[in-house]
mmCIF file of C-alpha atoms in Angstrom:
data_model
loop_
_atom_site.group_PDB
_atom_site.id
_atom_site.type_symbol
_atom_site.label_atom_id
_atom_site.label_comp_id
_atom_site.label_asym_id
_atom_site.label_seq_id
_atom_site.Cartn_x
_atom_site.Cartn_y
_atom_site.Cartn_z
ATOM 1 C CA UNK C 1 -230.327 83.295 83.932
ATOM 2 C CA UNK C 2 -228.620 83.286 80.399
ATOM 3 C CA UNK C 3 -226.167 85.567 81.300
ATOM 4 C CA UNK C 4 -225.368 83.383 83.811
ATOM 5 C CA UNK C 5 -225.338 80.391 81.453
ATOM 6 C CA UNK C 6 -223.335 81.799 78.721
ATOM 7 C CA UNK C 7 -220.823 82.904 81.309
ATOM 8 C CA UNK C 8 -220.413 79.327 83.123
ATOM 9 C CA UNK C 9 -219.761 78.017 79.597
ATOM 10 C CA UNK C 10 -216.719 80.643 78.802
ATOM 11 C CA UNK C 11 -215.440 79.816 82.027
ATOM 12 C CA UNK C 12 -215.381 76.296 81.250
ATOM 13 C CA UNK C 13 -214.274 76.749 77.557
ATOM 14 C CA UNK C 14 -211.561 78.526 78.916
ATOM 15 C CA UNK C 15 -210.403 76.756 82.074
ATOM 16 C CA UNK C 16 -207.620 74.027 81.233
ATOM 17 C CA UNK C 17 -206.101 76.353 78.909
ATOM 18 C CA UNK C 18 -202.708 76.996 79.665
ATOM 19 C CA UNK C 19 -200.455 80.576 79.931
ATOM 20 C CA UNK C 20 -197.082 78.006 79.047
ATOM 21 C CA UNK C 21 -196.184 78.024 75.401
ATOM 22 C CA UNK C 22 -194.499 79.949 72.394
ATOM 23 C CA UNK C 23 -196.164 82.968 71.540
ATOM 24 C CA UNK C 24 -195.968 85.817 69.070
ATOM 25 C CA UNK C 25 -196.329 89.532 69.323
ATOM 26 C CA UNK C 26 -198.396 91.060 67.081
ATOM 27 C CA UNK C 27 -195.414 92.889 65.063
ATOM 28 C CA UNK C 28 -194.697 89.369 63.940
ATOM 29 C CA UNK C 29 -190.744 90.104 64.598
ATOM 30 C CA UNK C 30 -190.334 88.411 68.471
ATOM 31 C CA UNK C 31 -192.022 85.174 69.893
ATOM 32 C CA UNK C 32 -191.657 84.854 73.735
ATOM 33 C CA UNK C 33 -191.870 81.372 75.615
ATOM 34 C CA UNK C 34 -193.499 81.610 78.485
ATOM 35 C CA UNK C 35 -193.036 78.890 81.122
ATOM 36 C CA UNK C 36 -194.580 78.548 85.031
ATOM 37 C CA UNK C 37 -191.756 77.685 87.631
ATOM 38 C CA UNK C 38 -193.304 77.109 90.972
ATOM 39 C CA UNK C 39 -195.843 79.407 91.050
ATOM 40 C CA UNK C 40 -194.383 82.386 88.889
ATOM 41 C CA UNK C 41 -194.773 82.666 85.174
ATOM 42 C CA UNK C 42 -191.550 84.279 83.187
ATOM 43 C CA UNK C 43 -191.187 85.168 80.044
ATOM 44 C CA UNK C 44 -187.990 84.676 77.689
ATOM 45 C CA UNK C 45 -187.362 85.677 73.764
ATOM 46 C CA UNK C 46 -186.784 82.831 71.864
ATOM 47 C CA UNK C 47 -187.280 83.782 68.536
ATOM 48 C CA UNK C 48 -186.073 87.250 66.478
ATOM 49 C CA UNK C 49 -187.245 87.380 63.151
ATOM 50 C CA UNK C 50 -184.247 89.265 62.062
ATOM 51 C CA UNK C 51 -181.718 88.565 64.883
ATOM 52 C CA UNK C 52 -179.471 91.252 63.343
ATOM 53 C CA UNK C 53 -179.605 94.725 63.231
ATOM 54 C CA UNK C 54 -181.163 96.043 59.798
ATOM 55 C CA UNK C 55 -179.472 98.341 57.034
ATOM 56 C CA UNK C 56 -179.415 101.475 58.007
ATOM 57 C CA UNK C 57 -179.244 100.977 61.815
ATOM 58 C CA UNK C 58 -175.845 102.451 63.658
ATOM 59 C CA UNK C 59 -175.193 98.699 64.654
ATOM 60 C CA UNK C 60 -175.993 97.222 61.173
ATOM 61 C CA UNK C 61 -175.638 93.155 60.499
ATOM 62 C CA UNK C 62 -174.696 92.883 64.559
ATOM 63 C CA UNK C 63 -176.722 90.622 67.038
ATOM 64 C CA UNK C 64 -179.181 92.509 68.372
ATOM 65 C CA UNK C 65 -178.494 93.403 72.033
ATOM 66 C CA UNK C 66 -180.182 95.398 74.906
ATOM 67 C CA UNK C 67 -178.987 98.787 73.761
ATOM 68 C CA UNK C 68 -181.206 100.857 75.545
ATOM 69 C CA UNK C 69 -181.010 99.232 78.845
ATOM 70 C CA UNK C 70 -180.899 102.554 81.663
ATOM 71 C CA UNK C 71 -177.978 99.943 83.139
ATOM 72 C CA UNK C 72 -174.844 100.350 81.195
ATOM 73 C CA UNK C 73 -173.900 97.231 81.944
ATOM 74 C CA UNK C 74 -176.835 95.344 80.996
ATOM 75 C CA UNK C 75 -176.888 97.472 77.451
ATOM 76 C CA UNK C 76 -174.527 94.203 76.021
ATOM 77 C CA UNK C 77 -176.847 90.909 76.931
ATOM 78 C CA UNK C 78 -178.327 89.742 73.786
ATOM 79 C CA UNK C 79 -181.940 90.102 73.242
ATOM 80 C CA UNK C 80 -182.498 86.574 72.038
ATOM 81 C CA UNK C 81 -183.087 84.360 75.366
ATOM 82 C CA UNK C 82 -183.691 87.534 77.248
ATOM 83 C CA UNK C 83 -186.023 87.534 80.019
ATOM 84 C CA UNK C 84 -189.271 89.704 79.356
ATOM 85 C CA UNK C 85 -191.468 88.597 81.210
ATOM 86 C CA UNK C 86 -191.749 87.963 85.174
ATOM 87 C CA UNK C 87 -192.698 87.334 88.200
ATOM 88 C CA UNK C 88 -196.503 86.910 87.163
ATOM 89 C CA UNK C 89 -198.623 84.824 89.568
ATOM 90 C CA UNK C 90 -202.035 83.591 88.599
ATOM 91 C CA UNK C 91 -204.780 85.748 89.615
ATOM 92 C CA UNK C 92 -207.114 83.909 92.909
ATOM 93 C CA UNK C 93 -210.173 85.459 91.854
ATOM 94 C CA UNK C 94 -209.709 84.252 88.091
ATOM 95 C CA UNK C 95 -207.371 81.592 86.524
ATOM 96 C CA UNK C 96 -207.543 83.226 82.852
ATOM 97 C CA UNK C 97 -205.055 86.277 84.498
ATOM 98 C CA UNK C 98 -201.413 86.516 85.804
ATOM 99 C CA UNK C 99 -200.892 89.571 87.673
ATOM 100 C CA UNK C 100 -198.318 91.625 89.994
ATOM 101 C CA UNK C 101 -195.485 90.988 87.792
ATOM 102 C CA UNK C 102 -193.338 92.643 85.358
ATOM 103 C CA UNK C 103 -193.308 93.435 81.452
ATOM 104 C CA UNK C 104 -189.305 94.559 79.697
ATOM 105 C CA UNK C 105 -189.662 95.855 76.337
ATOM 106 C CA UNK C 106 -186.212 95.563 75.072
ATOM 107 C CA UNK C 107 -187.054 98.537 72.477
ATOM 108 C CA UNK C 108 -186.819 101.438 74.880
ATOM 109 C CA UNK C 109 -185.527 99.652 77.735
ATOM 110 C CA UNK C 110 -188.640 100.227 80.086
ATOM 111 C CA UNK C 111 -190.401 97.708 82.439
ATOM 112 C CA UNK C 112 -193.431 98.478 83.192
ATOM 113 C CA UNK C 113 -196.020 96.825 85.582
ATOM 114 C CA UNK C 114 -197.389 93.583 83.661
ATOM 115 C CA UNK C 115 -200.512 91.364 83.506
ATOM 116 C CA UNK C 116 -201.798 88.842 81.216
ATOM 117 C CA UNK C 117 -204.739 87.452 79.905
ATOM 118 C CA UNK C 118 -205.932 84.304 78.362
ATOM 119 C CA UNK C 119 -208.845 84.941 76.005
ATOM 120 C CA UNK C 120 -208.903 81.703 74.525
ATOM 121 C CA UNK C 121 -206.681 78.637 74.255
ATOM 122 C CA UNK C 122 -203.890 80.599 71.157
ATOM 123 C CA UNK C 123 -204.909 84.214 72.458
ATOM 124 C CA UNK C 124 -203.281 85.927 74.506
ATOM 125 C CA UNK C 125 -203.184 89.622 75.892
ATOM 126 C CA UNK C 126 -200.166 91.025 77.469
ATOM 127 C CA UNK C 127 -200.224 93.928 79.057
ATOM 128 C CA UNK C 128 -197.205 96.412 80.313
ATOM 129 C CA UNK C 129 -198.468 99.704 82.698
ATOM 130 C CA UNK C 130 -196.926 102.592 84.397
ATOM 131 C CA UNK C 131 -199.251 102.431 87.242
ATOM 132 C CA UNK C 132 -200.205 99.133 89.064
ATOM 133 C CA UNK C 133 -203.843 99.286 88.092
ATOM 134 C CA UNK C 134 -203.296 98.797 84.842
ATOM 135 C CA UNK C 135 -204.568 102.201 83.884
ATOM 136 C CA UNK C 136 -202.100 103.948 81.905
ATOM 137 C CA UNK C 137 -200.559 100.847 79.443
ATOM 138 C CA UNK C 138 -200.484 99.261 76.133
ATOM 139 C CA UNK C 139 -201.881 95.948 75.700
ATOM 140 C CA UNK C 140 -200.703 93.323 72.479
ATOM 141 C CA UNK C 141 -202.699 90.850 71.835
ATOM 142 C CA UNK C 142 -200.210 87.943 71.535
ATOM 143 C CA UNK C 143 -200.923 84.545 68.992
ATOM 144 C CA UNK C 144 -200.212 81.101 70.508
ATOM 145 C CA UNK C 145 -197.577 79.539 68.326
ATOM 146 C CA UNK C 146 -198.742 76.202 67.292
ATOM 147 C CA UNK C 147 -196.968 75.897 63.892
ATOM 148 C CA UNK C 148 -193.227 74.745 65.744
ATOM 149 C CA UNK C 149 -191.356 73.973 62.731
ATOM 150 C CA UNK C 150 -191.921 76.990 60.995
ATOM 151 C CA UNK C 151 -189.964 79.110 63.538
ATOM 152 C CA UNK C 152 -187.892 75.935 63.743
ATOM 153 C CA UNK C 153 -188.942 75.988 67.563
ATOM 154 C CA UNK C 154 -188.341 72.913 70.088
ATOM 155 C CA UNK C 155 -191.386 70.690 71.329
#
């Protein structure tokens, strides 16, 4: 019977608490919004801590771009505004999870199978897999973004 309590009163600590918002990946360099059209949840980059390659990098002091796209002619879109998240659908058997879409990570441009968890109100994990189970992955656990003006981020 407590087990039962303390879980009815997770679920409605957590319930109400929304996937849409800025968020920030753990490295601290990228912040994603992610935003619910229809049904669907997608992902975009909307914030690069250094929007420019570094010293030392081949394509020093340029924008950064999606250089390691396997399309050659997506390697030139810009990673700022660039989708990386998609076609994630909230899960029927539990609100806190979007499933059955897709994670891009710009990086080594892979996408992998995605899903996404809500933890808490500003936590967030995101998870990109090889398989669709989930199995073989790497999960971040992602920071709501409530602090707007200090990314200088629209409301």
């Amino acid at each position: 019977m407590t087990r039962l309590l303390i879980f009815i009163i997770l679920s409605i600590n957590i319930m109400g608490k929304s996937f849409e918002g800025y968020w920030l990946i753990p490295s601290g360099k990228t912040i994603i919004l992610i935003t619910q059209e229809n049904r669907e949840f997608s992902g975009h980059v909307v914030w690069l801590k250094d929007p420019l390659y570094p010293a030392g990098d081949p394509m020093e002091g340029k924008i950064q771009i999606d250089r390691k796209n396997p399309d050659p002619l997506l390697r030139n879109r810009e990673v700022m505004d660039l989708k990386v998240v998609g076609d994630m659908h909230t899960d029927p058997e539990n609100s806190n999870v979007l499933k059955g879409g897709w994670v891009y990570d710009s990086w080594n441009g892979k996408k992998y199978y995605g899903k996404a968890e809500l933890y808490e109100k500003n936590l967030l994990r995101l998870r990109g897999s090889l398989d669709p189970w989930g199995i073989l992955g790497y999960s971040q656990k992602c920071s709501r973004v409530t602090d707007l003006e200090k990314y200088n981020l629209p409301k």
